[in-house]
Coordinates of N, CA and C in Angstrom, one line a residue:
Chain M
G1 N 99.7 107.7 91.8 CA 99.7 107.5 93.1 C 101.0 106.3 93.7
Q2 N 100.8 106.2 95.3 CA 102.0 105.1 95.6 C 101.5 103.6 95.6
Q3 N 102.3 103.1 94.7 CA 101.5 101.6 94.3 C 102.6 101.0 94.4
V4 N 102.4 99.3 94.9 CA 103.5 98.1 94.7 C 102.6 97.6 94.2
M5 N 103.7 96.6 93.4 CA 103.4 95.1 92.5 C 103.6 94.2 93.3
Q6 N 102.9 93.2 93.1 CA 103.1 92.1 93.8 C 102.8 91.1 92.8
I7 N 104.3 90.2 92.6 CA 103.4 89.0 91.6 C 104.5 87.8 92.2
P8 N 104.0 86.3 92.0 CA 103.0 86.2 91.3 C 101.6 86.2 92.0
Q9 N 100.5 86.1 91.7 CA 99.3 86.2 92.3 C 98.9 84.8 93.0
Y10 N 99.3 83.8 92.2 CA 99.1 83.0 93.0 C 100.5 81.7 92.4
Q11 N 100.2 81.0 93.4 CA 102.1 80.2 93.3 C 101.6 78.7 94.2
H12 N 101.5 77.5 93.2 CA 101.4 76.2 93.5 C 102.4 75.3 93.4
V13 N 103.0 74.8 94.3 CA 104.4 74.3 94.5 C 104.3 72.8 95.4
Q14 N 104.9 71.9 94.5 CA 104.9 70.9 95.5 C 106.0 70.8 96.7
E15 N 105.5 70.4 97.7 CA 106.1 70.3 98.8 C 107.8 70.0 99.1
G16 N 108.7 70.8 99.5 CA 110.1 70.4 99.5 C 110.6 71.3 98.4
E17 N 109.7 72.1 97.4 CA 110.3 73.0 96.2 C 110.3 74.3 97.0
D18 N 111.1 75.3 96.2 CA 111.0 76.6 96.8 C 110.3 77.4 96.3
F19 N 110.0 78.4 96.9 CA 108.4 79.8 96.5 C 109.5 80.7 96.7
T20 N 109.1 81.9 95.8 CA 109.3 83.2 95.7 C 108.5 84.5 95.3
T21 N 108.3 85.3 96.2 CA 107.1 86.3 95.7 C 108.0 87.7 95.4
Y22 N 107.6 88.5 94.9 CA 108.7 89.6 94.5 C 107.3 91.4 94.6
C23 N 107.8 92.2 95.2 CA 107.3 93.1 95.2 C 108.3 94.6 94.5
N24 N 107.4 95.4 93.9 CA 108.3 96.1 93.2 C 107.6 97.7 93.1
S25 N 108.2 98.6 93.3 CA 107.5 100.1 93.5 C 108.3 101.0 92.8
S26 N 107.8 101.7 92.0 CA 108.5 102.9 90.9 C 108.9 104.1 92.1
T27 N 108.6 104.0 93.2 CA 109.1 104.8 94.0 C 109.7 104.3 95.1
T28 N 110.8 105.7 95.2 CA 111.6 104.8 96.7 C 110.9 104.5 97.9
L29 N 111.4 103.6 98.5 CA 110.5 103.3 100.1 C 111.3 103.8 101.4
S30 N 110.6 104.1 102.3 CA 111.2 104.3 103.5 C 111.7 102.9 104.2
N31 N 110.8 101.9 104.2 CA 111.1 100.3 104.4 C 109.9 99.7 103.8
I32 N 109.9 98.6 103.8 CA 109.0 97.4 103.1 C 109.0 96.4 104.5
Q33 N 107.7 95.8 104.5 CA 107.5 94.7 105.5 C 106.5 94.0 104.8
W34 N 106.9 92.3 105.5 CA 106.1 91.1 104.8 C 105.5 90.8 106.1
Y35 N 104.2 90.5 105.7 CA 102.9 89.8 106.4 C 102.4 88.6 105.6
K36 N 102.0 87.6 106.6 CA 101.5 86.1 106.4 C 100.5 85.8 106.6
Q37 N 99.1 85.6 106.1 CA 97.8 85.6 106.2 C 97.7 83.9 106.6
R38 N 97.2 83.1 106.9 CA 96.9 82.0 107.0 C 95.4 81.6 106.4
P39 N 95.1 80.7 106.2 CA 93.5 80.5 105.6 C 92.9 80.8 106.6
G40 N 91.8 81.9 106.8 CA 90.8 82.2 107.8 C 91.1 82.8 109.0
G41 N 92.5 83.4 108.5 CA 93.1 84.2 109.4 C 93.3 85.7 109.4
H42 N 93.9 86.3 109.9 CA 94.4 87.7 109.5 C 96.3 88.0 109.4
P43 N 96.1 88.9 109.0 CA 97.7 89.1 108.6 C 98.8 89.4 109.8
V44 N 99.9 88.4 109.7 CA 100.6 88.6 111.0 C 102.0 89.1 110.2
F45 N 102.8 90.0 111.3 CA 103.9 90.7 110.8 C 105.0 89.6 110.6
L46 N 105.9 89.8 109.6 CA 106.9 88.5 109.5 C 108.0 89.6 109.8
I47 N 108.7 90.5 109.2 CA 109.7 91.0 109.1 C 109.7 92.9 108.4
Q48 N 110.6 93.6 108.7 CA 110.7 95.0 108.2 C 112.2 94.7 107.8
L49 N 112.4 95.3 106.3 CA 113.7 95.5 105.9 C 113.6 97.6 105.4
V50 N 114.8 97.5 106.3 CA 114.8 99.4 106.2 C 116.0 99.7 105.1
K51 N 117.3 99.1 105.2 CA 118.3 99.8 104.8 C 118.6 98.5 103.7
S52 N 118.9 99.9 102.5 CA 119.3 99.4 101.4 C 120.3 97.9 100.9
G53 N 119.6 97.1 100.1 CA 120.6 95.9 100.0 C 120.5 95.2 101.2
E54 N 119.3 95.5 102.3 CA 119.3 94.2 103.1 C 118.7 93.1 103.1
V55 N 119.4 92.0 103.8 CA 119.1 91.0 103.5 C 119.0 90.0 105.2
K56 N 117.5 89.5 105.2 CA 117.2 89.0 106.4 C 116.8 87.7 106.5
K57 N 117.1 86.7 107.2 CA 116.7 85.5 107.3 C 115.9 84.7 108.2
Q58 N 114.9 84.1 108.0 CA 114.3 83.5 109.4 C 113.8 82.1 109.0
K59 N 114.7 81.2 109.6 CA 114.8 79.8 109.4 C 114.9 79.4 107.5
R60 N 113.6 78.7 107.4 CA 113.7 78.9 105.8 C 113.3 80.2 105.3
L61 N 113.0 81.0 105.9 CA 112.6 82.3 105.0 C 113.9 83.2 104.7
T62 N 113.9 84.1 103.8 CA 115.0 84.8 102.9 C 114.2 86.3 102.3
F63 N 114.6 87.1 103.2 CA 113.8 88.3 102.6 C 115.1 89.5 102.4
Q64 N 115.0 90.0 100.9 CA 115.7 90.6 100.5 C 115.1 92.3 100.5
F65 N 115.8 93.2 100.1 CA 115.4 94.8 99.7 C 116.3 95.3 98.9
G66 N 115.7 95.5 97.6 CA 116.9 95.8 96.5 C 117.6 97.0 97.0
E67 N 118.7 97.1 96.4 CA 119.9 98.4 96.3 C 119.0 99.5 96.3
A68 N 118.2 99.8 95.7 CA 117.7 101.5 94.8 C 116.5 101.4 96.0
K69 N 116.0 100.5 97.1 CA 115.0 100.3 97.9 C 113.8 100.6 97.3
K70 N 113.8 100.2 95.9 CA 112.3 100.1 95.3 C 111.5 98.4 95.1
N71 N 112.0 97.4 95.5 CA 111.9 96.2 95.4 C 112.2 95.2 96.6
S72 N 111.5 94.5 96.4 CA 112.1 93.4 97.5 C 111.3 91.6 97.3
S73 N 111.9 90.8 97.7 CA 111.5 89.3 97.6 C 111.5 88.8 99.0
L74 N 110.5 87.6 99.1 CA 110.6 86.8 99.5 C 110.7 85.2 99.5
H75 N 111.8 84.7 100.0 CA 112.0 83.2 99.3 C 111.9 82.3 100.3
I76 N 111.5 81.3 100.1 CA 110.9 80.2 101.1 C 111.5 79.3 100.6
T77 N 112.5 78.7 101.1 CA 113.3 77.3 101.0 C 112.7 75.9 101.3
A78 N 112.5 74.6 100.4 CA 112.0 73.5 101.0 C 110.7 73.8 101.9
T79 N 109.6 74.0 100.9 CA 108.2 74.8 101.5 C 107.7 73.5 102.2
Q80 N 106.9 73.6 103.2 CA 106.3 72.7 103.6 C 104.5 73.3 104.0
T81 N 103.8 72.4 104.4 CA 102.8 72.4 104.5 C 102.0 73.4 105.3
T82 N 102.8 74.0 106.2 CA 102.5 74.7 107.4 C 102.9 76.2 106.6
D83 N 103.8 76.3 105.4 CA 103.6 77.4 104.7 C 102.6 78.3 104.0
V84 N 101.3 77.2 103.6 CA 100.3 77.7 103.0 C 99.8 79.3 103.7
G85 N 99.3 79.8 102.9 CA 98.9 81.4 102.9 C 99.0 82.1 101.9
I86 N 98.7 83.6 102.1 CA 98.9 84.3 101.6 C 99.9 85.2 101.9
Y87 N 101.0 85.5 101.3 CA 102.1 86.7 101.8 C 101.8 88.3 101.3
F88 N 102.0 88.7 101.8 CA 101.8 90.3 101.3 C 103.2 91.0 101.7
C89 N 103.3 91.7 100.7 CA 104.4 92.9 100.9 C 103.8 94.0 101.4
A90 N 104.1 94.9 102.3 CA 103.8 96.4 102.9 C 104.5 97.4 102.7
A91 N 104.5 98.4 101.7 CA 105.6 99.5 101.4 C 105.0 100.8 102.6
N92 N 106.0 101.3 102.8 CA 105.8 102.8 103.4 C 107.1 103.4 103.0
F93 N 106.0 104.7 102.2 CA 106.6 105.5 101.5 C 106.9 106.7 102.4
G94 N 106.9 106.6 103.8 CA 107.3 107.7 104.6 C 106.5 108.3 105.3
N95 N 105.1 107.7 105.0 CA 104.0 108.4 105.8 C 103.3 107.3 107.4
E96 N 102.5 107.6 107.7 CA 101.9 106.8 108.9 C 100.9 105.6 108.5
K97 N 101.2 105.7 106.8 CA 100.3 104.3 106.5 C 101.1 103.5 105.6
L98 N 100.5 102.0 105.3 CA 101.5 101.0 104.5 C 100.5 101.0 103.2
T99 N 101.0 100.9 102.2 CA 100.7 100.0 101.1 C 100.9 98.7 100.6
F100 N 100.0 98.1 100.7 CA 100.0 96.6 100.6 C 100.2 96.2 99.3
G101 N 100.7 94.8 99.0 CA 100.7 94.5 97.6 C 99.2 93.6 97.4
T102 N 98.8 93.3 96.6 CA 97.8 92.1 96.3 C 98.1 90.9 97.1
G103 N 99.1 90.4 97.1 CA 99.4 89.6 97.4 C 99.9 88.3 96.9
T104 N 100.4 87.0 97.5 CA 100.7 85.7 96.6 C 100.0 84.7 97.4
R105 N 99.4 84.2 96.8 CA 98.3 83.1 97.7 C 99.3 81.6 97.0
L106 N 99.9 81.1 98.7 CA 100.4 79.9 98.3 C 100.0 78.6 98.7
T107 N 99.7 77.9 97.7 CA 99.6 76.4 98.1 C 100.2 75.3 97.9
I108 N 100.2 74.4 98.8 CA 101.3 72.9 98.3 C 100.7 72.0 98.3
I109 N 101.4 71.1 97.5 CA 100.8 69.9 96.9 C 101.7 69.1 97.7
P110 N 101.1 68.0 98.6 CA 101.8 67.3 99.4 C 102.4 66.0 98.4
Chain J
S1 N 101.0 93.0 127.9 CA 101.0 92.8 126.7 C 100.2 93.3 126.2
Q2 N 99.9 93.7 124.7 CA 99.2 94.2 124.0 C 98.1 93.5 123.1
T3 N 96.6 93.8 123.3 CA 96.1 93.3 122.3 C 94.8 94.1 121.7
I4 N 94.2 93.5 120.4 CA 93.3 94.1 119.6 C 92.1 93.1 119.5
H5 N 90.9 93.9 119.7 CA 90.0 93.5 119.8 C 89.0 94.1 118.7
Q6 N 88.3 92.8 118.1 CA 87.3 93.1 116.8 C 85.7 92.6 117.4
W7 N 84.9 93.5 117.3 CA 83.4 92.5 117.0 C 82.5 93.3 116.5
P8 N 81.3 92.3 115.7 CA 81.4 90.9 116.1 C 82.4 90.3 115.0
A9 N 82.5 89.0 115.0 CA 83.0 87.9 114.2 C 82.7 88.1 113.4
T10 N 81.8 88.1 112.8 CA 80.6 88.0 111.6 C 79.4 88.4 112.0
L11 N 78.7 89.2 110.7 CA 77.6 89.7 110.5 C 76.8 89.3 109.4
V12 N 75.7 89.5 109.1 CA 74.7 89.2 107.9 C 73.9 90.3 108.0
Q13 N 74.0 91.2 107.1 CA 72.8 92.3 107.2 C 72.7 92.7 106.0
P14 N 71.1 93.2 105.8 CA 70.2 93.5 104.2 C 70.9 94.5 103.9
V15 N 70.8 94.9 102.7 CA 71.2 96.2 102.0 C 70.3 97.2 102.4
G16 N 71.0 98.2 102.7 CA 70.2 99.3 103.2 C 70.4 99.7 104.5
S17 N 70.8 98.5 105.0 CA 70.9 98.5 107.1 C 72.1 99.2 107.0
P18 N 72.1 99.9 108.4 CA 73.2 100.9 108.8 C 74.4 99.5 109.3
L19 N 75.6 100.1 109.9 CA 76.6 99.6 110.4 C 77.4 100.0 111.2
S20 N 78.1 99.0 112.3 CA 78.6 99.7 113.1 C 79.5 98.4 113.5
L21 N 81.0 98.9 113.1 CA 82.3 97.7 113.3 C 83.2 98.6 114.6
E22 N 83.5 97.5 115.6 CA 84.0 98.4 116.9 C 85.7 97.6 116.9
C23 N 86.5 98.5 117.3 CA 87.9 97.8 117.2 C 88.5 98.9 118.7
T24 N 89.0 97.9 119.8 CA 89.8 98.6 121.2 C 91.1 97.8 120.7
V25 N 91.9 98.4 121.4 CA 93.1 98.2 121.6 C 93.4 98.0 122.9
E26 N 94.4 97.4 124.0 CA 94.7 97.2 125.2 C 96.3 97.2 125.1
G27 N 96.6 97.9 126.3 CA 97.8 97.7 127.0 C 98.9 98.8 126.0
T28 N 98.2 100.0 125.3 CA 99.3 100.7 124.7 C 98.4 102.3 124.8
S29 N 99.0 102.9 124.8 CA 98.3 104.2 124.2 C 98.9 105.0 123.5
N30 N 97.9 106.1 122.6 CA 98.5 106.7 121.3 C 98.4 105.8 120.2
P31 N 97.9 104.7 120.1 CA 98.4 104.3 118.9 C 97.7 104.8 117.4
N32 N 98.3 104.6 116.5 CA 98.0 104.5 115.3 C 96.9 103.7 114.6
L33 N 95.9 103.8 114.3 CA 94.7 102.8 113.8 C 94.4 103.1 112.5
Y34 N 93.9 101.3 112.0 CA 93.5 101.6 110.8 C 92.3 100.6 110.5
W35 N 91.5 100.7 109.6 CA 90.9 99.8 109.0 C 91.0 99.7 107.6
Y36 N 91.0 98.5 107.5 CA 91.4 98.1 105.7 C 89.9 96.7 105.6
R37 N 90.1 96.7 104.6 CA 88.9 95.7 103.5 C 89.2 94.8 102.7
Q38 N 89.3 93.4 103.1 CA 89.6 92.9 102.4 C 88.3 91.8 101.4
A39 N 88.6 92.4 100.3 CA 87.3 91.3 99.2 C 87.9 89.9 99.4
A40 N 87.2 89.0 98.8 CA 87.3 87.7 99.2 C 88.5 87.0 98.3
G41 N 89.5 86.9 99.0 CA 90.7 85.8 98.2 C 91.7 86.9 97.4
R42 N 91.2 88.4 98.0 CA 91.8 89.6 97.7 C 92.8 90.1 98.8
G43 N 93.6 91.7 97.8 CA 94.4 92.0 99.1 C 93.5 93.0 99.9
L44 N 94.5 93.7 100.7 CA 94.2 94.8 101.6 C 93.8 96.2 101.2
Q45 N 92.7 96.7 101.5 CA 92.6 97.8 100.8 C 92.3 98.8 102.4
L46 N 93.2 99.9 102.4 CA 93.0 100.9 103.6 C 91.9 101.9 103.2
L47 N 91.1 101.7 104.3 CA 89.5 102.3 104.3 C 90.3 104.2 105.1
F48 N 90.4 103.2 106.2 CA 91.1 104.6 107.1 C 92.4 104.8 108.0
Y49 N 92.4 105.5 108.2 CA 93.7 105.3 109.5 C 93.5 107.0 110.4
S50 N 93.8 106.5 111.6 CA 93.6 107.7 112.7 C 95.1 107.9 113.4
V51 N 95.4 108.8 113.9 CA 96.9 109.0 114.4 C 96.6 109.6 115.9
G52 N 95.1 109.7 116.3 CA 94.9 110.5 117.5 C 93.3 110.8 117.5
I53 N 93.1 111.0 118.6 CA 91.8 111.1 118.6 C 90.9 112.2 117.8
G54 N 89.9 111.6 117.4 CA 89.4 112.8 116.4 C 90.1 113.0 115.0
Q55 N 90.7 112.5 115.0 CA 92.0 112.5 113.7 C 91.4 111.3 112.8
I56 N 91.0 111.6 111.7 CA 90.3 110.6 110.6 C 91.0 110.8 109.4
S57 N 91.4 110.1 108.8 CA 91.9 110.3 107.1 C 91.6 109.2 106.5
S58 N 90.8 109.4 105.5 CA 89.9 108.7 104.7 C 90.6 108.2 103.5
E59 N 91.2 107.4 102.8 CA 91.8 107.0 101.9 C 90.9 106.6 100.8
V60 N 89.6 106.2 100.7 CA 88.9 105.7 99.4 C 87.4 106.8 100.0
P61 N 87.1 107.1 98.9 CA 85.6 107.8 98.8 C 84.5 106.7 99.1
Q62 N 83.7 106.7 99.7 CA 82.8 105.5 99.6 C 81.8 105.7 100.8
N63 N 80.8 104.7 101.0 CA 79.7 105.3 101.9 C 79.9 105.0 103.2
L64 N 81.3 104.8 103.8 CA 81.8 104.4 104.9 C 82.5 105.7 105.7
S65 N 82.4 105.5 107.3 CA 83.2 106.4 107.8 C 83.2 105.9 109.0
A66 N 84.2 106.6 109.5 CA 85.0 106.3 110.4 C 85.1 107.3 112.2
S67 N 85.6 106.5 113.0 CA 85.7 107.7 114.0 C 86.2 107.2 115.0
R68 N 86.9 107.8 116.1 CA 88.1 107.6 117.7 C 87.2 108.5 118.3
P69 N 86.8 108.3 119.1 CA 86.1 108.8 120.3 C 86.9 108.8 121.1
Q70 N 87.5 107.7 121.3 CA 88.8 107.5 122.6 C 90.0 107.0 121.6
D71 N 90.9 107.2 122.7 CA 92.2 107.0 122.5 C 92.2 105.5 121.7
R72 N 92.0 104.5 122.5 CA 92.1 103.0 121.8 C 90.6 102.6 121.3
Q73 N 90.2 103.2 120.8 CA 88.7 102.8 120.5 C 88.5 103.5 118.9
F74 N 88.2 102.5 117.9 CA 88.0 103.1 116.1 C 86.9 102.1 116.0
I75 N 86.0 103.0 115.6 CA 84.7 102.5 115.1 C 84.5 102.9 113.3
L76 N 84.5 102.1 112.4 CA 84.0 101.9 111.2 C 82.2 101.8 111.0
S77 N 81.6 102.7 110.5 CA 80.1 102.7 110.4 C 79.7 103.2 108.9
S78 N 78.5 102.8 108.7 CA 77.9 103.1 107.5 C 75.8 103.7 108.1
K79 N 75.6 104.7 107.2 CA 74.2 104.7 107.1 C 73.4 103.8 106.1
K80 N 74.1 103.3 105.1 CA 73.1 102.3 104.4 C 74.3 101.4 103.4
L81 N 74.3 100.2 103.8 CA 75.1 99.1 103.3 C 74.7 98.7 101.9
L82 N 75.8 98.6 101.1 CA 75.4 98.6 99.6 C 75.9 97.0 99.5
L83 N 75.8 96.2 98.3 CA 75.8 94.8 98.4 C 77.7 94.7 98.0
S84 N 78.4 96.1 97.7 CA 80.0 95.7 97.4 C 80.4 96.0 98.7
D85 N 79.6 96.1 99.9 CA 80.2 96.4 101.3 C 81.0 95.3 102.0
S86 N 80.4 94.4 101.3 CA 80.7 92.5 101.5 C 82.4 92.5 101.9
G87 N 82.4 91.8 103.0 CA 84.3 91.5 102.8 C 85.0 91.3 104.3
F88 N 85.7 91.1 104.4 CA 86.7 91.2 105.6 C 87.3 92.4 106.2
Y89 N 86.8 92.3 107.0 CA 87.1 93.8 107.7 C 88.2 93.7 109.3
L90 N 89.5 94.3 108.5 CA 90.6 94.4 109.7 C 90.5 95.6 110.3
C91 N 91.2 95.5 111.3 CA 91.3 96.8 112.1 C 92.7 96.5 112.5
A92 N 93.8 97.4 112.4 CA 95.3 96.9 113.1 C 95.7 98.3 113.8
W93 N 96.9 98.1 114.7 CA 96.9 99.1 115.0 C 98.6 99.2 115.3
S94 N 99.3 100.3 115.3 CA 100.7 100.8 115.1 C 101.6 101.6 116.6
P95 N 102.6 101.1 116.7 CA 103.1 102.0 117.7 C 103.7 103.3 117.0
L96 N 104.2 103.1 115.7 CA 104.6 103.9 115.2 C 104.4 103.6 113.4
P97 N 104.9 104.8 112.7 CA 104.2 104.1 111.5 C 105.6 103.2 111.4
D98 N 105.2 102.0 111.2 CA 105.9 100.7 112.1 C 105.1 99.5 111.5
E99 N 105.6 98.1 112.3 CA 104.9 97.1 111.8 C 103.5 97.0 112.5
Q100 N 102.4 96.4 111.9 CA 100.9 96.7 112.4 C 100.4 95.4 112.9
F101 N 99.8 95.7 113.8 CA 99.1 94.2 114.4 C 97.6 94.3 114.1
F102 N 97.3 93.3 113.5 CA 95.7 93.0 112.9 C 94.9 92.5 114.4
G103 N 93.6 92.8 114.0 CA 92.7 92.3 115.0 C 92.4 90.8 114.4
P104 N 91.6 90.3 114.9 CA 91.1 88.7 114.2 C 89.8 89.1 113.0
G105 N 89.4 90.2 112.9 CA 88.8 90.7 111.6 C 87.3 90.4 112.0
T106 N 86.3 91.5 111.0 CA 84.8 90.8 110.9 C 84.3 90.5 109.9
R107 N 83.7 89.4 109.5 CA 83.4 89.0 107.9 C 82.0 89.4 107.9
L108 N 82.1 90.6 107.0 CA 80.5 91.0 106.8 C 79.9 90.6 105.3
T109 N 78.8 89.7 105.3 CA 78.0 89.3 104.5 C 76.6 90.7 104.4
V110 N 76.4 91.1 102.8 CA 75.5 92.2 103.0 C 74.6 91.5 101.7
L111 N 73.4 91.3 101.8 CA 72.6 90.4 101.0 C 71.5 91.4 100.6

């Protein structure tokens, strides 16, 4: 079936350290999206990547889409306490639905 | 602007009881609609999605069902709840096969 693997499952970092989460698919993707879920909240859309090798930045967040459109990463520079939450990638295989990764739960040690 | 509503926000139900969760979207027409379940601290499992009135696609065989009686209304139901049905139920809408906008969710506890 169409699955997307996301690692790591958990990440604990000191405030100010960097953080990266990765998603991989065995199948070429139409696009990949990233969402953030704050504690007790619902997932919120962050960004969508469509083109091979695409790199997008949002302040301290950098999103990459692999050349083969099978993998993606989210990198946060100099984490802050407001970055805590679960980060999900969501893969679109070319139909009406998204396949979400298992998520990476980020906790920040002040 | 578009908004998505879900109710109730929390629900505690006994095993074997029925379930009805409602989701409505305002400010858009003919959205794609989705139901997800999130177990505690886990990922999002797609349960159902709909691309139009009366059109329901089921992703996971289980004792849940979904209906879309109106363009902007999506209902998740069960005739008899199981303990394993506990979780955080999220409704989402999308204007296209594109970014999805999630509702606030319903936290269901089955005892």
